[in-house]
Amino acid sequence: MAAWYAETFHAGRYYATNVRLGSLHPVLGTENLPEFYQKALLGSFRRLADLVVYPPPDLWIVEAKVRLQPIAMAELEVYGRLAANTPEFLPYRDVPLHLALVYIVPDHLVIALANEKGMLTIQLHPPFEEELLAGWEARKISPTVATV
């Protein structure tokens, strides 16, 4: 869904999916660990954004959900903060950064809160929408009903 969004709304621009964001060096008290473990942790605290659309003229970080959920807004906010510490983004430090939530099934409260935070919210209707929704419905977890 993220790639379809990029190809449809950012045609001709370079994009990547599942992009790691954040510093390469862990910052959670790893200095006392042996060097082997420090190297093993290199980049492990980075987070994966669903989609990044690269400049010119601007940088987009996109979180894609079939059904928009509050967690998507928090994830996108984290990605926006991590972008400044991502070594691969150093050349793009001076370009405008856009944070966008793309989804099929809306949640109007999340949309309102995201817009208050300056995030863009875009409802998609890809040609494979019915397939995505059918798969999503099949995977939904329903509450267990207990009888006594």
Coordinates of N, CA, C and O in Angstrom, one line a residue:
M1 N 0.8 -1.2 0.0 CA 0.0 0.0 0.0 C 0.9 1.3 0.0 O 0.6 2.2 -0.7
A2 N 2.0 1.3 0.8 CA 2.9 2.4 0.8 C 3.5 2.7 -0.5 O 3.6 3.8 -1.0
A3 N 3.9 1.6 -1.2 CA 4.6 1.8 -2.5 C 3.5 2.3 -3.5 O 3.9 3.1 -4.4
W4 N 2.3 1.8 -3.5 CA 1.3 2.2 -4.4 C 1.0 3.7 -4.2 O 0.9 4.5 -5.1
Y5 N 1.0 4.2 -2.9 CA 0.8 5.6 -2.6 C 2.0 6.4 -3.3 O 1.7 7.4 -3.9
A6 N 3.2 6.0 -3.1 CA 4.3 6.7 -3.6 C 4.3 6.8 -5.2 O 4.5 7.8 -5.7
E7 N 4.0 5.7 -5.8 CA 3.9 5.6 -7.3 C 2.7 6.4 -7.8 O 2.8 7.0 -8.9
T8 N 1.7 6.6 -7.0 CA 0.5 7.3 -7.5 C 0.6 8.8 -7.2 O 0.3 9.6 -8.1
F9 N 1.0 9.1 -6.0 CA 1.0 10.6 -5.6 C 2.4 11.2 -5.7 O 2.4 12.5 -5.5
H10 N 3.5 10.5 -5.8 CA 4.8 11.0 -5.9 C 5.5 10.4 -7.2 O 6.7 10.1 -7.1
A11 N 4.8 10.3 -8.3 CA 5.3 9.7 -9.5 C 6.6 10.4 -9.9 O 6.7 11.6 -9.9
G12 N 7.6 9.5 -10.3 CA 8.8 10.0 -10.8 C 9.8 10.4 -9.7 O 11.0 10.7 -10.0
R13 N 9.5 10.3 -8.5 CA 10.4 10.6 -7.4 C 11.0 9.3 -6.8 O 10.3 8.2 -6.8
Y14 N 12.2 9.4 -6.2 CA 12.8 8.2 -5.6 C 12.1 8.0 -4.2 O 11.9 8.9 -3.5
Y15 N 11.8 6.7 -3.9 CA 11.3 6.4 -2.6 C 11.8 5.1 -2.2 O 12.4 4.3 -3.0
A16 N 11.7 4.8 -0.9 CA 12.1 3.5 -0.3 C 11.1 3.1 0.7 O 10.5 4.0 1.4
T17 N 10.9 1.8 0.9 CA 10.0 1.3 1.9 C 10.8 0.7 3.0 O 11.9 0.3 2.8
N18 N 10.2 0.6 4.2 CA 10.9 0.0 5.4 C 12.3 0.7 5.6 O 13.3 0.0 5.6
V19 N 12.3 2.0 5.8 CA 13.5 2.7 5.9 C 13.8 2.9 7.4 O 13.0 3.3 8.2
R20 N 15.1 2.5 7.8 CA 15.5 2.7 9.2 C 15.8 4.1 9.5 O 16.5 4.8 8.8
L21 N 15.3 4.6 10.6 CA 15.5 6.0 11.0 C 16.1 6.0 12.4 O 15.9 5.2 13.2
G22 N 16.9 7.0 12.6 CA 17.6 7.2 13.9 C 19.1 7.1 13.8 O 19.7 6.8 12.7
S23 N 19.8 7.3 14.9 CA 21.2 7.2 15.0 C 21.7 5.8 14.9 O 21.0 4.9 15.3
L24 N 22.9 5.6 14.3 CA 23.5 4.3 14.2 C 23.9 3.8 15.6 O 24.0 2.6 15.9
H25 N 24.3 4.8 16.5 CA 24.9 4.4 17.8 C 23.8 4.4 18.8 O 23.1 5.3 19.0
P26 N 23.8 3.3 19.6 CA 22.8 3.2 20.7 C 23.1 4.2 21.8 O 24.3 4.5 22.0
V27 N 22.1 4.7 22.4 CA 22.4 5.7 23.4 C 21.8 5.3 24.8 O 21.6 6.1 25.7
L28 N 21.7 4.0 25.0 CA 21.0 3.6 26.3 C 22.0 2.8 27.2 O 21.8 1.7 27.6
G29 N 23.1 3.5 27.5 CA 24.1 2.9 28.5 C 24.8 1.7 28.0 O 25.1 0.8 28.8
T30 N 25.2 1.7 26.8 CA 26.0 0.6 26.3 C 27.5 0.7 26.4 O 28.3 -0.2 26.0
E31 N 27.9 1.9 26.9 CA 29.4 2.1 27.0 C 30.1 1.1 27.9 O 31.3 0.9 27.7
N32 N 29.5 0.5 28.8 CA 30.1 -0.5 29.7 C 30.1 -1.9 29.2 O 30.7 -2.8 29.8
L33 N 29.5 -2.1 28.0 CA 29.5 -3.4 27.4 C 30.8 -3.7 26.7 O 31.4 -2.8 26.2
P34 N 31.1 -5.0 26.5 CA 32.3 -5.3 25.7 C 32.1 -4.8 24.3 O 31.0 -4.7 23.8
E35 N 33.2 -4.6 23.6 CA 33.2 -4.0 22.2 C 32.3 -4.9 21.3 O 31.6 -4.4 20.4
F36 N 32.4 -6.2 21.4 CA 31.7 -7.1 20.6 C 30.2 -6.8 20.7 O 29.5 -6.7 19.7
Y37 N 29.7 -6.6 21.9 CA 28.2 -6.3 22.1 C 27.9 -4.9 21.6 O 26.8 -4.7 21.0
Q38 N 28.8 -4.0 21.8 CA 28.5 -2.6 21.3 C 28.4 -2.7 19.7 O 27.5 -2.0 19.2
K39 N 29.2 -3.4 19.0 CA 29.1 -3.5 17.6 C 27.8 -4.3 17.2 O 27.2 -3.9 16.2
A40 N 27.4 -5.3 18.0 CA 26.2 -6.0 17.7 C 25.0 -5.1 17.8 O 24.0 -5.3 17.1
L41 N 25.0 -4.2 18.7 CA 23.9 -3.3 18.9 C 23.8 -2.1 18.0 O 22.9 -1.4 17.9
L42 N 24.9 -1.9 17.1 CA 25.0 -0.8 16.2 C 23.7 -0.8 15.3 O 23.4 -1.7 14.6
G43 N 23.0 0.3 15.4 CA 21.8 0.5 14.6 C 20.5 -0.2 15.1 O 19.5 -0.1 14.5
S44 N 20.6 -1.0 16.3 CA 19.5 -1.7 16.7 C 18.4 -0.9 17.3 O 17.2 -1.4 17.4
F45 N 18.6 0.3 17.7 CA 17.6 1.2 18.2 C 16.9 2.0 17.2 O 16.1 2.9 17.5
R46 N 17.2 1.8 15.9 CA 16.5 2.5 14.8 C 15.1 1.9 14.6 O 14.8 0.8 15.0
R47 N 14.3 2.8 14.1 CA 12.9 2.4 13.8 C 12.6 2.3 12.3 O 13.3 3.0 11.6
L48 N 11.6 1.5 11.9 CA 11.3 1.4 10.5 C 10.1 2.2 10.1 O 9.0 2.0 10.6
A49 N 10.3 3.1 9.2 CA 9.2 3.9 8.6 C 8.7 3.1 7.4 O 9.5 2.5 6.7
D50 N 7.4 3.1 7.2 CA 6.8 2.4 6.1 C 7.3 2.9 4.7 O 7.6 2.2 3.8
L51 N 7.5 4.2 4.6 CA 7.9 4.8 3.3 C 8.6 6.2 3.5 O 8.2 6.9 4.4
V52 N 9.6 6.4 2.8 CA 10.3 7.7 2.7 C 10.3 8.1 1.2 O 10.8 7.3 0.4
V53 N 9.8 9.3 0.9 CA 10.0 9.9 -0.4 C 11.0 11.0 -0.3 O 10.9 11.9 0.4
Y54 N 12.0 10.8 -1.2 CA 13.2 11.7 -1.1 C 13.1 12.9 -1.9 O 12.4 12.9 -2.9
P55 N 13.9 14.0 -1.5 CA 13.9 15.2 -2.3 C 14.6 15.0 -3.7 O 15.3 14.0 -3.8
P56 N 14.5 15.9 -4.6 CA 13.8 17.2 -4.4 C 12.3 17.1 -4.6 O 11.9 16.1 -5.2
P57 N 11.5 18.0 -4.2 CA 11.9 19.3 -3.5 C 11.8 19.1 -2.0 O 12.2 20.0 -1.2
D58 N 11.1 18.0 -1.5 CA 10.9 17.9 0.0 C 11.0 16.4 0.4 O 11.1 15.5 -0.5
L59 N 11.1 16.2 1.7 CA 11.2 14.8 2.2 C 9.9 14.5 2.9 O 9.3 15.2 3.7
W60 N 9.4 13.3 2.6 CA 8.2 12.8 3.1 C 8.5 11.5 3.9 O 9.1 10.6 3.4
I61 N 7.9 11.4 5.1 CA 7.9 10.2 5.9 C 6.5 9.8 6.1 O 5.6 10.6 6.5
V62 N 6.2 8.5 5.7 CA 4.8 8.1 5.6 C 4.6 6.8 6.4 O 5.4 5.9 6.3
E63 N 3.5 6.8 7.2 CA 3.1 5.6 7.9 C 1.8 5.2 7.3 O 0.8 6.0 7.1
A64 N 1.7 3.9 6.8 CA 0.5 3.4 6.1 C -0.2 2.3 7.0 O 0.5 1.5 7.5
K65 N -1.5 2.5 7.1 CA -2.3 1.5 7.8 C -3.6 1.2 7.0 O -4.1 2.1 6.4
V66 N -4.0 0.0 7.1 CA -5.3 -0.4 6.4 C -6.4 0.4 7.2 O -7.2 1.1 6.6
R67 N -6.4 0.2 8.5 CA -7.4 0.9 9.4 C -6.6 1.9 10.2 O -5.7 1.5 11.0
L68 N -6.9 3.2 10.1 CA -6.1 4.2 10.9 C -6.3 3.9 12.4 O -7.4 3.7 12.8
Q69 N -5.2 3.9 13.1 CA -5.2 3.7 14.6 C -4.4 4.8 15.3 O -3.5 5.3 14.7
P70 N -4.7 5.1 16.5 CA -4.0 6.1 17.2 C -2.4 5.8 17.3 O -1.7 6.8 17.2
I71 N -2.0 4.6 17.3 CA -0.6 4.3 17.4 C 0.1 4.8 16.2 O 1.3 5.1 16.2
A72 N -0.5 4.9 15.0 CA 0.1 5.3 13.8 C 0.6 6.8 14.0 O 1.7 7.1 13.5
M73 N -0.2 7.6 14.7 CA 0.2 9.0 14.9 C 1.4 9.0 15.8 O 2.3 9.8 15.5
A74 N 1.5 8.2 16.8 CA 2.6 8.2 17.7 C 3.9 7.7 17.0 O 5.0 8.3 17.1
E75 N 3.7 6.7 16.1 CA 4.9 6.2 15.4 C 5.4 7.3 14.4 O 6.6 7.5 14.3
L76 N 4.5 7.9 13.8 CA 4.9 9.0 12.8 C 5.6 10.1 13.5 O 6.6 10.7 13.0
E77 N 5.1 10.5 14.7 CA 5.8 11.5 15.5 C 7.2 11.1 15.9 O 8.1 11.9 15.8
V78 N 7.4 9.9 16.3 CA 8.7 9.4 16.6 C 9.6 9.4 15.3 O 10.8 9.9 15.4
Y79 N 9.1 9.0 14.2 CA 9.9 9.0 13.0 C 10.3 10.4 12.6 O 11.5 10.6 12.2
G80 N 9.5 11.4 12.8 CA 9.8 12.8 12.5 C 11.0 13.3 13.4 O 11.9 14.0 12.9
R81 N 11.0 12.8 14.6 CA 12.1 13.2 15.5 C 13.4 12.5 15.2 O 14.5 13.1 15.3
L82 N 13.2 11.2 14.8 CA 14.4 10.5 14.5 C 15.1 10.9 13.2 O 16.3 10.7 12.9
A83 N 14.3 11.5 12.3 CA 14.9 11.9 11.0 C 16.1 12.8 11.1 O 17.0 12.7 10.4
A84 N 16.1 13.7 12.1 CA 17.2 14.6 12.4 C 18.5 13.9 12.7 O 19.6 14.4 12.5
N85 N 18.4 12.7 13.3 CA 19.5 11.9 13.7 C 19.9 10.8 12.8 O 20.7 10.0 13.1
T86 N 19.2 10.8 11.6 CA 19.5 9.7 10.7 C 20.6 10.1 9.7 O 20.5 11.1 9.0
P87 N 21.7 9.4 9.8 CA 22.9 9.8 9.0 C 22.6 9.9 7.5 O 23.1 10.8 6.8
E88 N 21.7 9.0 7.0 CA 21.4 9.0 5.6 C 20.6 10.3 5.1 O 20.5 10.6 4.0
F89 N 20.0 11.0 6.1 CA 19.2 12.1 5.8 C 20.0 13.5 6.0 O 19.5 14.5 5.8
L90 N 21.3 13.4 6.3 CA 22.1 14.6 6.4 C 22.0 15.5 5.2 O 21.9 16.8 5.4
P91 N 22.1 15.0 4.0 CA 22.0 15.9 2.9 C 20.6 16.6 2.7 O 20.5 17.6 2.0
Y92 N 19.6 16.1 3.5 CA 18.3 16.7 3.3 C 17.9 17.5 4.5 O 16.7 17.8 4.7
R93 N 18.8 17.9 5.4 CA 18.5 18.6 6.6 C 17.7 19.9 6.4 O 17.0 20.3 7.2
D94 N 18.0 20.6 5.3 CA 17.4 21.9 5.0 C 16.2 21.9 4.1 O 15.7 22.9 3.8
V95 N 15.7 20.7 3.8 CA 14.5 20.6 3.0 C 13.3 20.4 3.9 O 13.4 19.9 5.0
P96 N 12.1 20.9 3.4 CA 10.9 20.7 4.2 C 10.6 19.2 4.5 O 10.8 18.4 3.6
L97 N 10.2 18.9 5.7 CA 9.8 17.5 6.1 C 8.3 17.5 6.2 O 7.7 18.3 6.9
H98 N 7.7 16.5 5.6 CA 6.3 16.3 5.7 C 6.0 14.9 6.3 O 6.6 13.9 5.9
L99 N 5.2 14.9 7.3 CA 4.8 13.6 7.9 C 3.3 13.3 7.5 O 2.4 14.2 7.6
A100 N 3.1 12.1 7.0 CA 1.8 11.8 6.4 C 1.3 10.4 6.9 O 2.1 9.4 6.9
L101 N 0.1 10.3 7.3 CA -0.6 9.1 7.6 C -1.5 8.7 6.4 O -2.3 9.5 6.0
V102 N -1.3 7.6 5.8 CA -2.1 7.1 4.7 C -2.9 5.9 5.2 O -2.3 5.0 5.9
Y103 N -4.1 5.8 4.8 CA -5.0 4.7 5.3 C -6.2 4.5 4.3 O -6.4 5.2 3.4
I104 N -6.9 3.4 4.6 CA -8.1 3.1 3.8 C -9.3 3.3 4.7 O -10.2 4.0 4.3
V105 N -9.3 2.8 5.9 CA -10.5 2.9 6.8 C -10.1 4.1 7.8 O -9.2 3.9 8.6
P106 N -10.9 5.1 7.8 CA -10.6 6.3 8.6 C -11.0 6.1 10.1 O -11.8 5.3 10.5
D107 N -10.3 6.9 11.0 CA -10.7 7.1 12.4 C -10.7 8.6 12.5 O -9.6 9.2 12.6
H108 N -11.9 9.2 12.6 CA -12.0 10.7 12.6 C -11.3 11.4 13.7 O -10.8 12.5 13.6
L109 N -11.3 10.7 14.9 CA -10.6 11.3 16.0 C -9.1 11.4 15.8 O -8.4 12.4 16.0
V110 N -8.5 10.3 15.3 CA -7.1 10.3 14.9 C -6.8 11.3 13.9 O -5.8 12.0 13.9
I111 N -7.6 11.4 12.9 CA -7.4 12.4 11.8 C -7.4 13.8 12.4 O -6.5 14.6 12.1
A112 N -8.3 14.1 13.3 CA -8.4 15.5 13.9 C -7.1 15.7 14.7 O -6.5 16.8 14.6
L113 N -6.7 14.8 15.5 CA -5.5 14.9 16.4 C -4.2 15.0 15.5 O -3.4 15.9 15.8
A114 N -4.1 14.2 14.5 CA -3.0 14.3 13.6 C -2.9 15.6 12.9 O -1.8 16.2 12.8
N115 N -4.0 16.1 12.4 CA -4.0 17.4 11.7 C -3.6 18.5 12.7 O -2.9 19.5 12.3
E116 N -4.0 18.4 14.0 CA -3.6 19.4 15.0 C -2.1 19.4 15.2 O -1.5 20.5 15.4
K117 N -1.5 18.3 15.0 CA 0.0 18.1 15.1 C 0.7 18.5 13.9 O 1.9 18.4 13.8
G118 N 0.0 18.9 12.8 CA 0.6 19.2 11.5 C 0.9 18.1 10.6 O 1.6 18.2 9.6
M119 N 0.4 16.9 10.9 CA 0.5 15.7 10.1 C -0.5 15.7 9.0 O -1.7 16.2 9.2
L120 N -0.2 15.3 7.8 CA -1.1 15.1 6.7 C -1.8 13.8 6.8 O -1.2 12.8 7.2
T121 N -3.1 13.7 6.6 CA -3.8 12.5 6.6 C -4.5 12.3 5.2 O -5.1 13.2 4.7
I122 N -4.2 11.1 4.6 CA -4.7 10.9 3.2 C -5.4 9.5 3.2 O -4.8 8.5 3.4
Q123 N -6.6 9.6 2.8 CA -7.4 8.3 2.7 C -7.2 7.8 1.3 O -7.3 8.5 0.3
L124 N -6.8 6.5 1.2 CA -6.5 5.9 -0.1 C -7.6 5.0 -0.6 O -8.4 4.4 0.2
H125 N -7.7 4.8 -1.9 CA -8.6 3.9 -2.5 C -7.9 3.2 -3.6 O -8.2 3.4 -4.8
P126 N -6.9 2.3 -3.2 CA -6.1 1.6 -4.3 C -7.0 0.6 -5.0 O -8.0 0.1 -4.4
P127 N -6.6 0.1 -6.2 CA -7.4 -0.8 -6.9 C -7.5 -2.2 -6.2 O -8.4 -3.0 -6.4
F128 N -6.6 -2.4 -5.2 CA -6.6 -3.7 -4.5 C -7.2 -3.5 -3.1 O -7.0 -4.3 -2.2
E129 N -8.0 -2.5 -2.9 CA -8.6 -2.2 -1.6 C -9.4 -3.3 -1.1 O -9.3 -3.7 0.1
E130 N -10.3 -3.9 -1.9 CA -11.1 -5.0 -1.4 C -10.3 -6.2 -0.9 O -10.7 -6.8 0.1
E131 N -9.2 -6.5 -1.6 CA -8.4 -7.6 -1.1 C -7.8 -7.3 0.2 O -7.7 -8.1 1.1
L132 N -7.3 -6.1 0.4 CA -6.7 -5.7 1.7 C -7.7 -5.7 2.8 O -7.4 -6.2 3.9
L133 N -8.9 -5.2 2.5 CA -9.9 -5.2 3.6 C -10.4 -6.6 3.9 O -10.6 -6.9 5.1
A134 N -10.5 -7.5 2.9 CA -10.8 -8.9 3.1 C -9.8 -9.6 4.0 O -10.1 -10.3 5.0
G135 N -8.5 -9.4 3.7 CA -7.5 -10.0 4.5 C -7.4 -9.4 5.9 O -7.2 -10.1 6.9
W136 N -7.7 -8.1 6.0 CA -7.7 -7.5 7.3 C -8.8 -8.0 8.2 O -8.6 -8.3 9.3
E137 N -10.0 -8.1 7.6 CA -11.2 -8.6 8.3 C -10.9 -10.1 8.8 O -11.3 -10.4 9.9
A138 N -10.2 -10.9 8.0 CA -10.0 -12.3 8.3 C -9.0 -12.4 9.5 O -9.0 -13.3 10.3
R139 N -8.1 -11.4 9.6 CA -7.1 -11.4 10.7 C -7.5 -10.7 12.0 O -6.8 -10.7 13.0
K140 N -8.7 -10.0 11.9 CA -9.1 -9.3 13.1 C -9.3 -10.3 14.3 O -9.8 -11.4 14.1
I141 N -9.0 -9.8 15.4 CA -9.1 -10.6 16.6 C -10.4 -10.3 17.3 O -10.7 -9.1 17.5
S142 N -11.3 -11.3 17.5 CA -12.5 -11.0 18.2 C -12.4 -11.4 19.6 O -11.6 -12.3 20.0
P143 N -13.2 -10.8 20.5 CA -13.1 -11.1 21.9 C -13.6 -12.5 22.1 O -14.5 -13.0 21.5
T144 N -13.0 -13.2 23.1 CA -13.4 -14.5 23.5 C -14.7 -14.4 24.4 O -14.7 -13.6 25.3
V145 N -15.7 -15.2 24.1 CA -16.9 -15.2 24.9 C -16.8 -16.4 25.8 O -16.7 -17.5 25.4
A146 N -16.8 -16.1 27.1 CA -16.8 -17.2 28.1 C -18.2 -17.5 28.7 O -18.9 -16.5 28.9
T147 N -18.5 -18.7 28.8 CA -19.7 -19.1 29.4 C -19.4 -19.7 30.8 O -18.5 -20.5 30.9
V148 N -20.2 -19.4 31.7 CA -20.0 -20.0 33.1 C -21.1 -21.0 33.4 O -22.3 -20.8 33.1

